[in-house]
Amino acid sequence: PGDADARILRMNALLDLGNVEATETAAGALPAGGGSAVRGHLLAARGRWAEATGFYQQAVAASPADAMLRNALGYAQLRSGETETAIESLRGAFDLAPGSAMVRNNLLLALTTGGHAPLAEAMLGQIRDGRERDLLRRQIAAEAARLSIRKDH
């Protein structure tokens, strides 16, 4: 119960279950500066992307080789409207985890929303399964359009 890593693991599990309120309560017991990733996840779950970015930056600084933290940072940057910075963060995540579909897809989304369609198409071209590639292309386009609509409102 007193182990900080165990508390953070529990908070991540609560977030995975969609229990944001219980996670916020548990996060209140973390020392200042502790649990930056969890605090970023909490803010992201509330749609407070710009605030989440700062916590993710702290988490990445503490664990620079963690591809999932870089992915979370990049996605938060993308949702905050920092597209070019997001691309840079997501490229870093992709370099660390080139086999991660989640990282690849977030990078594709950032490239597409950032107006780098040729780079996104080149990445999509590396997917061998034509049906998977076409489905992903449609999903990325739909999500990019959805994000664009949200920025306009």
C-alpha atoms as an extended CHARMM CRD file, in Angstrom:
* protein
*
       153  EXT
         1         1  PRO       CA              0.0000000000        0.0000000000        0.0000000000  PROA      1               0.0000000000
         2         2  GLY       CA              2.8510000000        2.4330000000        0.7090000000  PROA      2               0.0000000000
         3         3  ASP       CA              4.7800000000        1.5640000000       -2.4570000000  PROA      3               0.0000000000
         4         4  ALA       CA              4.5400000000        4.4450000000       -4.9440000000  PROA      4               0.0000000000
         5         5  ASP       CA              4.9290000000        2.1390000000       -7.9640000000  PROA      5               0.0000000000
         6         6  ALA       CA              2.0670000000       -0.0460000000       -6.7330000000  PROA      6               0.0000000000
         7         7  ARG       CA             -0.1340000000        3.0220000000       -6.2360000000  PROA      7               0.0000000000
         8         8  ILE       CA              0.6420000000        4.2480000000       -9.7400000000  PROA      8               0.0000000000
         9         9  LEU       CA             -0.1460000000        0.7990000000      -11.1680000000  PROA      9               0.0000000000
        10        10  ARG       CA             -3.4790000000        0.8430000000       -9.3020000000  PROA      10              0.0000000000
        11        11  MET       CA             -4.2620000000        4.3260000000      -10.6490000000  PROA      11              0.0000000000
        12        12  ASN       CA             -3.5180000000        3.2080000000      -14.1990000000  PROA      12              0.0000000000
        13        13  ALA       CA             -5.8250000000        0.2260000000      -13.6970000000  PROA      13              0.0000000000
        14        14  LEU       CA             -8.5650000000        2.5300000000      -12.4060000000  PROA      14              0.0000000000
        15        15  LEU       CA             -8.1180000000        4.7380000000      -15.4700000000  PROA      15              0.0000000000
        16        16  ASP       CA             -8.2990000000        1.6970000000      -17.7530000000  PROA      16              0.0000000000
        17        17  LEU       CA            -11.6250000000        0.8840000000      -16.1010000000  PROA      17              0.0000000000
        18        18  GLY       CA            -12.8290000000        4.4310000000      -16.7470000000  PROA      18              0.0000000000
        19        19  ASN       CA            -12.9370000000        5.3580000000      -13.0650000000  PROA      19              0.0000000000
        20        20  VAL       CA            -11.4620000000        8.8520000000      -13.3840000000  PROA      20              0.0000000000
        21        21  GLU       CA            -12.8480000000       10.0820000000      -10.0650000000  PROA      21              0.0000000000
        22        22  ALA       CA            -11.2280000000        7.2790000000       -8.0360000000  PROA      22              0.0000000000
        23        23  THR       CA             -7.9830000000        7.8390000000       -9.9180000000  PROA      23              0.0000000000
        24        24  GLU       CA             -8.0510000000       11.5480000000       -9.0920000000  PROA      24              0.0000000000
        25        25  THR       CA             -8.6100000000       10.7340000000       -5.4280000000  PROA      25              0.0000000000
        26        26  ALA       CA             -5.6730000000        8.3180000000       -5.4100000000  PROA      26              0.0000000000
        27        27  ALA       CA             -3.4640000000       10.7830000000       -7.3170000000  PROA      27              0.0000000000
        28        28  GLY       CA             -4.0530000000       13.3540000000       -4.6040000000  PROA      28              0.0000000000
        29        29  ALA       CA             -1.9290000000       11.2000000000       -2.2840000000  PROA      29              0.0000000000
        30        30  LEU       CA              1.0810000000       11.2400000000       -4.6210000000  PROA      30              0.0000000000
        31        31  PRO       CA              3.9830000000       13.4680000000       -3.6370000000  PROA      31              0.0000000000
        32        32  ALA       CA              4.4480000000       16.6420000000       -5.6720000000  PROA      32              0.0000000000
        33        33  GLY       CA              6.2200000000       15.7650000000       -8.9050000000  PROA      33              0.0000000000
        34        34  GLY       CA              5.3800000000       12.0860000000       -8.5080000000  PROA      34              0.0000000000
        35        35  GLY       CA              3.2290000000       10.2150000000      -10.9690000000  PROA      35              0.0000000000
        36        36  SER       CA              3.6120000000       12.6790000000      -13.8250000000  PROA      36              0.0000000000
        37        37  ALA       CA              2.3620000000       10.1490000000      -16.3550000000  PROA      37              0.0000000000
        38        38  VAL       CA             -0.7120000000        9.3290000000      -14.2700000000  PROA      38              0.0000000000
        39        39  ARG       CA             -1.4550000000       13.0180000000      -13.8310000000  PROA      39              0.0000000000
        40        40  GLY       CA             -1.1000000000       13.4380000000      -17.6030000000  PROA      40              0.0000000000
        41        41  HSD       CA             -3.4550000000       10.5120000000      -18.1980000000  PROA      41              0.0000000000
        42        42  LEU       CA             -5.9900000000       12.0290000000      -15.8070000000  PROA      42              0.0000000000
        43        43  LEU       CA             -5.9370000000       15.3670000000      -17.5760000000  PROA      43              0.0000000000
        44        44  ALA       CA             -6.1560000000       13.6400000000      -20.9660000000  PROA      44              0.0000000000
        45        45  ALA       CA             -9.1680000000       11.6510000000      -19.7440000000  PROA      45              0.0000000000
        46        46  ARG       CA            -10.8030000000       14.9890000000      -18.9340000000  PROA      46              0.0000000000
        47        47  GLY       CA             -9.9160000000       16.4050000000      -22.3640000000  PROA      47              0.0000000000
        48        48  ARG       CA             -7.4530000000       18.8730000000      -20.8550000000  PROA      48              0.0000000000
        49        49  TRP       CA             -4.7890000000       18.1360000000      -23.4410000000  PROA      49              0.0000000000
        50        50  ALA       CA             -2.5990000000       21.2240000000      -23.0640000000  PROA      50              0.0000000000
        51        51  GLU       CA             -2.2890000000       20.6470000000      -19.3180000000  PROA      51              0.0000000000
        52        52  ALA       CA             -1.5930000000       16.9540000000      -19.8570000000  PROA      52              0.0000000000
        53        53  THR       CA              1.2980000000       17.8540000000      -22.1570000000  PROA      53              0.0000000000
        54        54  GLY       CA              3.3130000000       19.3810000000      -19.3140000000  PROA      54              0.0000000000
        55        55  PHE       CA              3.0010000000       16.2790000000      -17.1560000000  PROA      55              0.0000000000
        56        56  TYR       CA              3.8620000000       14.0110000000      -20.0710000000  PROA      56              0.0000000000
        57        57  GLN       CA              6.9670000000       16.1240000000      -20.7480000000  PROA      57              0.0000000000
        58        58  GLN       CA              8.0470000000       15.5640000000      -17.1410000000  PROA      58              0.0000000000
        59        59  ALA       CA              7.4030000000       11.8330000000      -17.4690000000  PROA      59              0.0000000000
        60        60  VAL       CA              9.3970000000       11.6090000000      -20.7280000000  PROA      60              0.0000000000
        61        61  ALA       CA             12.2710000000       13.5380000000      -19.1560000000  PROA      61              0.0000000000
        62        62  ALA       CA             12.3390000000       10.9670000000      -16.3460000000  PROA      62              0.0000000000
        63        63  SER       CA             12.0260000000        7.9650000000      -18.7250000000  PROA      63              0.0000000000
        64        64  PRO       CA             13.2750000000        9.0600000000      -22.1610000000  PROA      64              0.0000000000
        65        65  ALA       CA             13.3560000000        5.5200000000      -23.5800000000  PROA      65              0.0000000000
        66        66  ASP       CA              9.6750000000        4.8460000000      -22.8370000000  PROA      66              0.0000000000
        67        67  ALA       CA              7.9260000000        4.8000000000      -26.2110000000  PROA      67              0.0000000000
        68        68  MET       CA              4.4290000000        4.7950000000      -24.6900000000  PROA      68              0.0000000000
        69        69  LEU       CA              5.1420000000        7.9550000000      -22.7030000000  PROA      69              0.0000000000
        70        70  ARG       CA              6.4410000000        9.6240000000      -25.8660000000  PROA      70              0.0000000000
        71        71  ASN       CA              3.3080000000        8.4120000000      -27.6480000000  PROA      71              0.0000000000
        72        72  ALA       CA              1.0740000000        9.8840000000      -24.9430000000  PROA      72              0.0000000000
        73        73  LEU       CA              3.0010000000       13.1660000000      -25.1080000000  PROA      73              0.0000000000
        74        74  GLY       CA              2.7110000000       13.3120000000      -28.8900000000  PROA      74              0.0000000000
        75        75  TYR       CA             -1.0040000000       12.5850000000      -28.8670000000  PROA      75              0.0000000000
        76        76  ALA       CA             -1.6070000000       15.2350000000      -26.1910000000  PROA      76              0.0000000000
        77        77  GLN       CA              0.4140000000       17.7160000000      -28.2480000000  PROA      77              0.0000000000
        78        78  LEU       CA             -1.6260000000       16.8220000000      -31.3250000000  PROA      78              0.0000000000
        79        79  ARG       CA             -4.9000000000       17.3190000000      -29.4620000000  PROA      79              0.0000000000
        80        80  SER       CA             -3.5580000000       20.6490000000      -28.1330000000  PROA      80              0.0000000000
        81        81  GLY       CA             -2.9730000000       21.8690000000      -31.6700000000  PROA      81              0.0000000000
        82        82  GLU       CA              0.8140000000       21.5380000000      -31.5220000000  PROA      82              0.0000000000
        83        83  THR       CA              0.9620000000       19.3860000000      -34.6400000000  PROA      83              0.0000000000
        84        84  GLU       CA              4.6110000000       19.8080000000      -35.6170000000  PROA      84              0.0000000000
        85        85  THR       CA              5.7900000000       19.2030000000      -32.0530000000  PROA      85              0.0000000000
        86        86  ALA       CA              3.4900000000       16.1830000000      -31.9050000000  PROA      86              0.0000000000
        87        87  ILE       CA              5.0380000000       14.7660000000      -35.0650000000  PROA      87              0.0000000000
        88        88  GLU       CA              8.4880000000       15.1240000000      -33.5380000000  PROA      88              0.0000000000
        89        89  SER       CA              7.4170000000       13.3820000000      -30.3070000000  PROA      89              0.0000000000
        90        90  LEU       CA              5.6090000000       10.6230000000      -32.1800000000  PROA      90              0.0000000000
        91        91  ARG       CA              8.6030000000       10.0420000000      -34.4690000000  PROA      91              0.0000000000
        92        92  GLY       CA             10.6770000000        9.5620000000      -31.3290000000  PROA      92              0.0000000000
        93        93  ALA       CA              8.1220000000        7.0590000000      -30.0320000000  PROA      93              0.0000000000
        94        94  PHE       CA              8.0910000000        5.2690000000      -33.3920000000  PROA      94              0.0000000000
        95        95  ASP       CA             11.8900000000        5.0470000000      -33.4120000000  PROA      95              0.0000000000
        96        96  LEU       CA             11.7090000000        3.3420000000      -30.0160000000  PROA      96              0.0000000000
        97        97  ALA       CA              8.7780000000        1.0620000000      -30.8940000000  PROA      97              0.0000000000
        98        98  PRO       CA              8.5610000000        0.6100000000      -34.6690000000  PROA      98              0.0000000000
        99        99  GLY       CA              6.3160000000       -2.4310000000      -34.2470000000  PROA      99              0.0000000000
       100       100  SER       CA              3.6540000000       -0.6180000000      -32.2140000000  PROA      100             0.0000000000
       101       101  ALA       CA              0.4920000000       -0.1320000000      -34.2670000000  PROA      101             0.0000000000
       102       102  MET       CA             -0.7570000000        2.4620000000      -31.7550000000  PROA      102             0.0000000000
       103       103  VAL       CA              2.3560000000        4.6060000000      -32.1390000000  PROA      103             0.0000000000
       104       104  ARG       CA              2.3450000000        4.1790000000      -35.9190000000  PROA      104             0.0000000000
       105       105  ASN       CA             -1.3170000000        5.1470000000      -36.1500000000  PROA      105             0.0000000000
       106       106  ASN       CA             -0.8840000000        8.2280000000      -33.9730000000  PROA      106             0.0000000000
       107       107  LEU       CA              2.0840000000        9.2900000000      -36.0820000000  PROA      107             0.0000000000
       108       108  LEU       CA              0.0060000000        8.7590000000      -39.2360000000  PROA      108             0.0000000000
       109       109  LEU       CA             -2.7650000000       10.8800000000      -37.7240000000  PROA      109             0.0000000000
       110       110  ALA       CA             -0.3380000000       13.6640000000      -36.8130000000  PROA      110             0.0000000000
       111       111  LEU       CA              1.2560000000       13.6080000000      -40.2580000000  PROA      111             0.0000000000
       112       112  THR       CA             -2.1630000000       13.7380000000      -41.9100000000  PROA      112             0.0000000000
       113       113  THR       CA             -3.5130000000       16.5730000000      -39.7600000000  PROA      113             0.0000000000
       114       114  GLY       CA             -0.2210000000       18.4190000000      -40.1400000000  PROA      114             0.0000000000
       115       115  GLY       CA             -0.4790000000       18.4600000000      -43.9220000000  PROA      115             0.0000000000
       116       116  HSD       CA              2.2240000000       15.8480000000      -44.5040000000  PROA      116             0.0000000000
       117       117  ALA       CA              0.0700000000       13.4770000000      -46.5650000000  PROA      117             0.0000000000
       118       118  PRO       CA              2.9580000000       12.1910000000      -48.7320000000  PROA      118             0.0000000000
       119       119  LEU       CA              4.8630000000       11.0780000000      -45.6200000000  PROA      119             0.0000000000
       120       120  ALA       CA              1.7230000000        9.4470000000      -44.2150000000  PROA      120             0.0000000000
       121       121  GLU       CA              1.1320000000        7.6700000000      -47.5370000000  PROA      121             0.0000000000
       122       122  ALA       CA              4.7220000000        6.4030000000      -47.5600000000  PROA      122             0.0000000000
       123       123  MET       CA              4.2010000000        4.9280000000      -44.0880000000  PROA      123             0.0000000000
       124       124  LEU       CA              0.8790000000        3.4170000000      -45.0890000000  PROA      124             0.0000000000
       125       125  GLY       CA              2.5940000000        1.8630000000      -48.1120000000  PROA      125             0.0000000000
       126       126  GLN       CA              4.7060000000       -0.2180000000      -45.7420000000  PROA      126             0.0000000000
       127       127  ILE       CA              1.6140000000       -2.1040000000      -44.5640000000  PROA      127             0.0000000000
       128       128  ARG       CA              1.5710000000       -5.2550000000      -46.6810000000  PROA      128             0.0000000000
       129       129  ASP       CA             -2.0720000000       -6.2350000000      -46.2220000000  PROA      129             0.0000000000
       130       130  GLY       CA             -4.0420000000       -4.1120000000      -48.6950000000  PROA      130             0.0000000000
       131       131  ARG       CA             -7.3230000000       -4.3880000000      -46.8030000000  PROA      131             0.0000000000
       132       132  GLU       CA             -5.6880000000       -3.3820000000      -43.5230000000  PROA      132             0.0000000000
       133       133  ARG       CA             -3.9400000000       -0.4770000000      -45.2600000000  PROA      133             0.0000000000
       134       134  ASP       CA             -7.1570000000        0.7730000000      -46.8920000000  PROA      134             0.0000000000
       135       135  LEU       CA             -9.1350000000        0.4640000000      -43.6590000000  PROA      135             0.0000000000
       136       136  LEU       CA             -6.4530000000        2.3330000000      -41.7340000000  PROA      136             0.0000000000
       137       137  ARG       CA             -6.2980000000        5.0380000000      -44.4170000000  PROA      137             0.0000000000
       138       138  ARG       CA            -10.0610000000        5.5900000000      -44.0540000000  PROA      138             0.0000000000
       139       139  GLN       CA             -9.8820000000        5.5920000000      -40.2460000000  PROA      139             0.0000000000
       140       140  ILE       CA             -7.0150000000        8.0920000000      -40.1980000000  PROA      140             0.0000000000
       141       141  ALA       CA             -8.8380000000       10.3830000000      -42.6480000000  PROA      141             0.0000000000
       142       142  ALA       CA            -12.0500000000       10.2310000000      -40.5700000000  PROA      142             0.0000000000
       143       143  GLU       CA            -10.2130000000       10.9500000000      -37.3110000000  PROA      143             0.0000000000
       144       144  ALA       CA             -8.2220000000       13.7880000000      -38.9060000000  PROA      144             0.0000000000
       145       145  ALA       CA            -11.4940000000       15.3140000000      -40.1120000000  PROA      145             0.0000000000
       146       146  ARG       CA            -13.0640000000       14.8830000000      -36.6670000000  PROA      146             0.0000000000
       147       147  LEU       CA            -10.1040000000       16.6130000000      -34.9970000000  PROA      147             0.0000000000
       148       148  SER       CA            -10.2560000000       19.4170000000      -37.5580000000  PROA      148             0.0000000000
       149       149  ILE       CA            -13.9360000000       19.9580000000      -36.8360000000  PROA      149             0.0000000000
       150       150  ARG       CA            -13.2740000000       20.1510000000      -33.0890000000  PROA      150             0.0000000000
       151       151  LYS       CA            -10.5740000000       22.7990000000      -33.6250000000  PROA      151             0.0000000000
       152       152  ASP       CA            -13.0460000000       24.9290000000      -35.5600000000  PROA      152             0.0000000000
       153       153  HSD       CA            -15.5910000000       24.9380000000      -32.7060000000  PROA      153             0.0000000000
